[in-house]
Amino acid sequence: MHPLLLRLLKKFGLDAQVSPGHVESWRRFVEAVSSAYERADQERDLLERSLALSSTEMQSLYDDLRASTEQALFSEKEKAQVILSSIGEAVIAVDQAGRIAFANAVAERLPGWAADDMIGKPFDERCGFRKTRSNAGPTWHPVRLCMLANEVVPIPTGTVFEIRARGPEALAVKGSAAPMCDRDGTCVGCVLVLQDMGEELSMRALLSHQASHDTLTGLNNRFVMERHLKAVIRDAQRRNATHALLYLDLDQFKVVNDTCGHAA
Protein backbone atom coordinates (compact mmCIF):
# COMPACT_ATOMS: atom_id res chain seq x y z
CA MET A 1 0.00 0.00 0.00
CA HIS A 2 1.19 3.48 -0.80
CA PRO A 3 2.92 5.19 2.15
CA LEU A 4 0.75 8.28 1.73
CA LEU A 5 -2.40 6.19 2.03
CA LEU A 6 -1.02 4.40 5.13
CA ARG A 7 -0.31 7.77 6.75
CA LEU A 8 -3.88 8.90 6.00
CA LEU A 9 -5.31 5.71 7.50
CA LYS A 10 -3.24 6.18 10.64
CA LYS A 11 -4.26 9.83 10.86
CA PHE A 12 -7.92 8.85 10.94
CA GLY A 13 -7.42 5.88 13.32
CA LEU A 14 -8.00 3.20 10.70
CA ASP A 15 -6.15 0.00 10.05
CA ALA A 16 -5.49 -1.20 6.53
CA GLN A 17 -5.86 -4.82 7.63
CA VAL A 18 -9.16 -4.32 9.54
CA SER A 19 -12.52 -3.23 8.17
CA PRO A 20 -13.60 0.15 9.49
CA GLY A 21 -15.90 0.00 12.48
CA HIS A 22 -16.62 3.68 12.74
CA VAL A 23 -18.55 5.13 9.81
CA GLU A 24 -17.60 8.73 10.59
CA SER A 25 -13.92 7.94 10.57
CA TRP A 26 -14.27 6.15 7.26
CA ARG A 27 -16.23 9.07 5.76
CA ARG A 28 -13.53 11.53 6.81
CA PHE A 29 -10.90 9.25 5.39
CA VAL A 30 -12.66 9.03 2.01
CA GLU A 31 -13.03 12.83 1.94
CA ALA A 32 -9.35 13.26 2.71
CA VAL A 33 -8.41 10.87 -0.07
CA SER A 34 -10.73 12.71 -2.47
CA SER A 35 -9.21 16.04 -1.46
CA ALA A 36 -5.73 14.64 -1.99
CA TYR A 37 -6.63 13.55 -5.51
CA GLU A 38 -8.22 16.92 -6.23
CA ARG A 39 -5.07 18.70 -5.10
CA ALA A 40 -2.99 16.37 -7.23
CA ASP A 41 -5.21 17.11 -10.22
CA GLN A 42 -4.90 20.84 -9.62
CA GLU A 43 -1.13 20.64 -9.25
CA ARG A 44 -0.85 18.52 -12.39
CA ASP A 45 -3.02 20.98 -14.31
CA LEU A 46 -0.93 23.88 -13.04
CA LEU A 47 2.27 22.10 -14.02
CA GLU A 48 0.95 21.33 -17.52
CA ARG A 49 -0.10 24.96 -18.02
CA SER A 50 3.30 26.15 -16.78
CA LEU A 51 5.06 23.82 -19.17
CA ALA A 52 2.83 24.93 -22.04
CA LEU A 53 3.45 28.57 -21.17
CA SER A 54 7.19 28.01 -20.91
CA SER A 55 7.20 26.24 -24.27
CA THR A 56 5.28 29.11 -25.86
CA GLU A 57 7.61 31.67 -24.33
CA MET A 58 10.64 29.73 -25.43
CA GLN A 59 9.28 29.47 -28.97
CA SER A 60 8.55 33.20 -28.93
CA LEU A 61 12.08 33.96 -27.70
CA TYR A 62 13.53 31.65 -30.35
CA ASP A 63 11.49 33.32 -33.09
CA ASP A 64 12.53 36.79 -31.90
CA LEU A 65 16.20 35.74 -31.70
CA ARG A 66 16.08 34.17 -35.13
CA ALA A 67 14.42 37.25 -36.64
CA SER A 68 16.92 39.62 -35.06
CA THR A 69 19.84 37.42 -36.16
CA GLU A 70 18.56 37.25 -39.74
CA GLN A 71 18.07 41.02 -39.74
CA ALA A 72 21.58 41.57 -38.40
CA LEU A 73 23.05 39.23 -41.03
CA PHE A 74 21.06 40.95 -43.77
CA SER A 75 22.23 44.38 -42.57
CA GLU A 76 25.86 43.23 -42.48
CA LYS A 77 25.53 41.72 -45.96
CA GLU A 78 24.00 44.92 -47.28
CA LYS A 79 26.77 46.96 -45.63
CA ALA A 80 29.43 44.71 -47.16
CA GLN A 81 27.81 45.04 -50.59
CA VAL A 82 27.76 48.84 -50.29
CA ILE A 83 31.42 48.89 -49.22
CA LEU A 84 32.46 46.58 -52.08
CA SER A 85 30.50 48.67 -54.57
CA SER A 86 32.14 51.86 -53.26
CA ILE A 87 35.71 50.58 -53.59
CA GLY A 88 37.50 52.05 -56.58
CA GLU A 89 39.34 48.83 -57.38
CA ALA A 90 38.02 45.68 -59.00
CA VAL A 91 37.34 42.97 -56.40
CA ILE A 92 37.08 39.36 -57.60
CA ALA A 93 36.58 36.39 -55.27
CA VAL A 94 37.72 32.91 -56.31
CA ASP A 95 36.58 29.88 -54.31
CA GLN A 96 38.68 26.91 -53.21
CA ALA A 97 37.81 25.01 -56.39
CA GLY A 98 39.17 27.85 -58.53
CA ARG A 99 35.77 29.17 -59.67
CA ILE A 100 34.85 32.85 -59.82
CA ALA A 101 32.43 33.36 -56.93
CA PHE A 102 31.96 37.14 -56.83
CA ALA A 103 32.83 40.34 -58.65
CA ASN A 104 32.00 43.88 -57.53
CA ALA A 105 30.59 46.60 -59.77
CA VAL A 106 34.04 47.90 -60.76
CA ALA A 107 35.13 44.44 -61.90
CA GLU A 108 31.96 44.05 -63.93
CA ARG A 109 32.81 47.27 -65.80
CA LEU A 110 36.21 45.98 -66.94
CA PRO A 111 36.51 45.67 -70.74
CA GLY A 112 35.54 42.20 -71.87
CA TRP A 113 33.92 41.20 -68.56
CA ALA A 114 30.65 39.34 -68.99
CA ALA A 115 29.01 38.54 -65.67
CA ASP A 116 26.80 35.79 -67.09
CA ASP A 117 29.86 34.06 -68.53
CA MET A 118 32.17 34.60 -65.53
CA ILE A 119 30.45 33.87 -62.23
CA GLY A 120 30.71 30.19 -61.34
CA LYS A 121 33.23 29.49 -64.12
CA PRO A 122 36.88 28.40 -63.64
CA PHE A 123 39.08 31.47 -63.18
CA ASP A 124 41.97 30.05 -65.23
CA GLU A 125 39.64 29.51 -68.20
CA ARG A 126 38.21 33.03 -68.16
CA CYS A 127 41.14 35.09 -66.87
CA GLY A 128 44.90 35.02 -66.58
CA PHE A 129 48.01 37.03 -65.75
CA ARG A 130 51.20 37.74 -67.66
CA LYS A 131 54.17 39.72 -66.44
CA THR A 132 54.72 41.38 -69.84
CA ARG A 133 52.52 42.69 -72.65
CA SER A 134 54.06 40.24 -75.10
CA ASN A 135 51.67 37.48 -76.10
CA ALA A 136 54.59 35.12 -75.74
CA GLY A 137 55.21 36.29 -72.20
CA PRO A 138 55.05 33.65 -69.47
CA THR A 139 51.76 33.18 -67.65
CA TRP A 140 51.64 33.82 -63.93
CA HIS A 141 49.27 32.41 -61.33
CA PRO A 142 49.02 34.68 -58.25
CA VAL A 143 45.68 33.08 -57.30
CA ARG A 144 47.21 29.60 -57.06
CA LEU A 145 50.29 30.93 -55.28
CA CYS A 146 48.09 32.75 -52.77
CA MET A 147 45.98 29.69 -51.93
CA LEU A 148 48.96 27.32 -51.79
CA ALA A 149 51.02 29.58 -49.52
CA ASN A 150 47.99 30.94 -47.63
CA GLU A 151 49.49 34.43 -47.75
CA VAL A 152 49.12 37.69 -49.66
CA VAL A 153 50.77 37.74 -53.09
CA PRO A 154 51.52 41.26 -54.45
CA ILE A 155 50.67 41.94 -58.10
CA PRO A 156 53.27 44.46 -59.37
CA THR A 157 52.38 47.54 -61.43
CA GLY A 158 52.18 46.74 -65.13
CA THR A 159 51.18 43.10 -64.73
CA VAL A 160 48.92 42.15 -67.63
CA PHE A 161 45.46 40.88 -66.64
CA GLU A 162 43.67 39.04 -69.43
CA ILE A 163 39.91 38.65 -69.65
CA ARG A 164 39.14 35.92 -72.19
CA ALA A 165 35.33 35.82 -72.01
CA ARG A 166 34.81 38.21 -74.93
CA GLY A 167 38.23 39.05 -76.13
CA PRO A 168 40.82 38.56 -75.14
CA GLU A 169 41.08 41.94 -73.43
CA ALA A 170 44.42 42.79 -71.81
CA LEU A 171 44.71 45.36 -69.04
CA ALA A 172 47.75 46.68 -67.23
CA VAL A 173 47.00 46.35 -63.52
CA LYS A 174 48.47 46.31 -60.05
CA GLY A 175 47.03 44.90 -56.84
CA SER A 176 47.17 41.82 -54.67
CA ALA A 177 45.80 38.32 -54.15
CA ALA A 178 44.81 37.67 -50.52
CA PRO A 179 43.62 34.36 -49.01
CA MET A 180 40.12 33.88 -47.61
CA CYS A 181 40.32 31.75 -44.45
CA ASP A 182 37.74 30.10 -42.20
CA ARG A 183 37.82 30.33 -38.40
CA ASP A 184 40.39 27.51 -38.28
CA GLY A 185 42.75 29.42 -40.56
CA THR A 186 42.21 27.07 -43.50
CA CYS A 187 42.32 28.79 -46.88
CA VAL A 188 38.92 28.51 -48.61
CA GLY A 189 39.54 30.87 -51.51
CA CYS A 190 41.24 34.02 -52.72
CA VAL A 191 40.28 37.68 -53.13
CA LEU A 192 41.83 39.64 -55.98
CA VAL A 193 41.98 43.43 -55.68
CA LEU A 194 43.02 44.98 -59.00
CA GLN A 195 43.53 48.57 -60.09
CA ASP A 196 43.54 49.42 -63.79
CA MET A 197 46.88 51.12 -64.43
CA GLY A 198 46.44 51.67 -68.18
CA GLU A 199 45.80 55.42 -68.00
CA GLU A 200 48.53 56.01 -65.44
CA LEU A 201 51.09 54.01 -67.42
CA SER A 202 50.16 55.89 -70.60
CA MET A 203 50.67 59.17 -68.76
CA ARG A 204 54.03 57.98 -67.46
CA ALA A 205 55.10 57.02 -70.98
CA LEU A 206 53.99 60.41 -72.31
CA LEU A 207 55.90 62.30 -69.61
CA SER A 208 58.96 60.14 -70.20
CA HIS A 209 58.79 60.85 -73.96
CA GLN A 210 58.33 64.57 -73.41
CA ALA A 211 61.31 64.63 -71.04
CA SER A 212 63.62 63.06 -73.64
CA HIS A 213 62.31 64.38 -76.98
CA ASP A 214 62.04 67.73 -78.68
CA THR A 215 58.40 68.85 -78.96
CA LEU A 216 58.97 70.45 -82.38
CA THR A 217 60.84 67.73 -84.23
CA GLY A 218 60.10 64.67 -82.12
CA LEU A 219 63.81 63.87 -82.06
CA ASN A 220 65.88 63.16 -78.99
CA ASN A 221 66.54 66.39 -77.10
CA ARG A 222 69.78 67.86 -75.75
CA PHE A 223 69.48 65.97 -72.47
CA VAL A 224 69.45 62.61 -74.30
CA MET A 225 72.27 63.72 -76.60
CA GLU A 226 74.47 64.65 -73.60
CA ARG A 227 73.68 61.33 -71.92
CA HIS A 228 74.65 59.35 -75.04
CA LEU A 229 77.77 61.52 -75.54
CA LYS A 230 78.95 60.80 -71.96
CA ALA A 231 78.37 57.07 -72.50
CA VAL A 232 80.41 57.16 -75.74
CA ILE A 233 83.26 59.02 -74.03
CA ARG A 234 83.34 56.48 -71.18
CA ASP A 235 83.39 53.65 -73.69
CA ALA A 236 86.25 55.26 -75.63
CA GLN A 237 88.28 55.68 -72.47
CA ARG A 238 87.61 52.16 -71.24
CA ARG A 239 88.26 50.31 -74.49
CA ASN A 240 90.56 52.84 -76.15
CA ALA A 241 88.01 52.94 -78.96
CA THR A 242 87.31 55.61 -81.55
CA HIS A 243 83.92 57.25 -82.04
CA ALA A 244 82.71 60.05 -84.31
CA LEU A 245 80.40 63.01 -83.71
CA LEU A 246 78.52 64.56 -86.64
CA TYR A 247 77.53 68.19 -86.12
CA LEU A 248 75.13 69.96 -88.52
CA ASP A 249 74.52 73.68 -88.55
CA LEU A 250 71.41 74.94 -90.38
CA ASP A 251 71.98 78.35 -91.89
CA GLN A 252 69.52 81.07 -90.96
CA PHE A 253 67.51 78.68 -88.70
CA LYS A 254 67.64 81.26 -85.91
CA VAL A 255 65.89 83.71 -88.20
CA VAL A 256 63.03 81.26 -88.67
CA ASN A 257 62.68 80.82 -84.91
CA ASP A 258 62.84 84.53 -84.21
CA THR A 259 60.38 85.39 -86.96
CA CYS A 260 57.81 82.60 -86.86
CA GLY A 261 58.36 81.21 -83.38
CA HIS A 262 59.56 77.83 -82.25
CA ALA A 263 56.27 76.16 -83.18
CA ALA A 264 57.05 76.82 -86.87
PDB file of N, CA and C in Angstrom, residues 197-210:
ATOM      1  N   MET A 197      45.775  50.171 -64.360  1.00  0.00           N
ATOM      2  CA  MET A 197      46.884  51.120 -64.426  1.00  0.00           C
ATOM      3  C   MET A 197      47.127  51.630 -65.850  1.00  0.00           C
ATOM      4  N   GLY A 198      46.232  51.308 -66.783  1.00  0.00           N
ATOM      5  CA  GLY A 198      46.442  51.672 -68.182  1.00  0.00           C
ATOM      6  C   GLY A 198      46.618  53.166 -68.375  1.00  0.00           C
ATOM      7  N   GLU A 199      45.721  53.968 -67.815  1.00  0.00           N
ATOM      8  CA  GLU A 199      45.797  55.416 -67.995  1.00  0.00           C
ATOM      9  C   GLU A 199      47.039  55.986 -67.331  1.00  0.00           C
ATOM     10  N   GLU A 200      47.348  55.511 -66.143  1.00  0.00           N
ATOM     11  CA  GLU A 200      48.531  56.011 -65.443  1.00  0.00           C
ATOM     12  C   GLU A 200      49.815  55.647 -66.182  1.00  0.00           C
ATOM     13  N   LEU A 201      49.894  54.409 -66.688  1.00  0.00           N
ATOM     14  CA  LEU A 201      51.093  54.009 -67.421  1.00  0.00           C
ATOM     15  C   LEU A 201      51.231  54.791 -68.726  1.00  0.00           C
ATOM     16  N   SER A 202      50.110  55.081 -69.376  1.00  0.00           N
ATOM     17  CA  SER A 202      50.161  55.894 -70.598  1.00  0.00           C
ATOM     18  C   SER A 202      50.667  57.299 -70.285  1.00  0.00           C
ATOM     19  N   MET A 203      50.212  57.852 -69.161  1.00  0.00           N
ATOM     20  CA  MET A 203      50.670  59.175 -68.759  1.00  0.00           C
ATOM     21  C   MET A 203      52.165  59.156 -68.423  1.00  0.00           C
ATOM     22  N   ARG A 204      52.604  58.097 -67.756  1.00  0.00           N
ATOM     23  CA  ARG A 204      54.029  57.975 -67.456  1.00  0.00           C
ATOM     24  C   ARG A 204      54.854  57.925 -68.749  1.00  0.00           C
ATOM     25  N   ALA A 205      54.371  57.148 -69.714  1.00  0.00           N
ATOM     26  CA  ALA A 205      55.095  57.017 -70.982  1.00  0.00           C
ATOM     27  C   ALA A 205      55.152  58.358 -71.714  1.00  0.00           C
ATOM     28  N   LEU A 206      54.032  59.106 -71.664  1.00  0.00           N
ATOM     29  CA  LEU A 206      53.990  60.412 -72.315  1.00  0.00           C
ATOM     30  C   LEU A 206      54.971  61.377 -71.662  1.00  0.00           C
ATOM     31  N   LEU A 207      54.982  61.406 -70.316  1.00  0.00           N
ATOM     32  CA  LEU A 207      55.897  62.298 -69.606  1.00  0.00           C
ATOM     33  C   LEU A 207      57.348  61.914 -69.879  1.00  0.00           C
ATOM     34  N   SER A 208      57.602  60.598 -69.923  1.00  0.00           N
ATOM     35  CA  SER A 208      58.958  60.140 -70.204  1.00  0.00           C
ATOM     36  C   SER A 208      59.390  60.555 -71.611  1.00  0.00           C
ATOM     37  N   HIS A 209      58.477  60.453 -72.574  1.00  0.00           N
ATOM     38  CA  HIS A 209      58.786  60.846 -73.956  1.00  0.00           C
ATOM     39  C   HIS A 209      59.022  62.349 -74.036  1.00  0.00           C
ATOM     40  N   GLN A 210      58.178  63.118 -73.378  1.00  0.00           N
ATOM     41  CA  GLN A 210      58.327  64.571 -73.407  1.00  0.00           C
ATOM     42  C   GLN A 210      59.628  65.015 -72.744  1.00  0.00           C
TER      43      GLN A 210
END
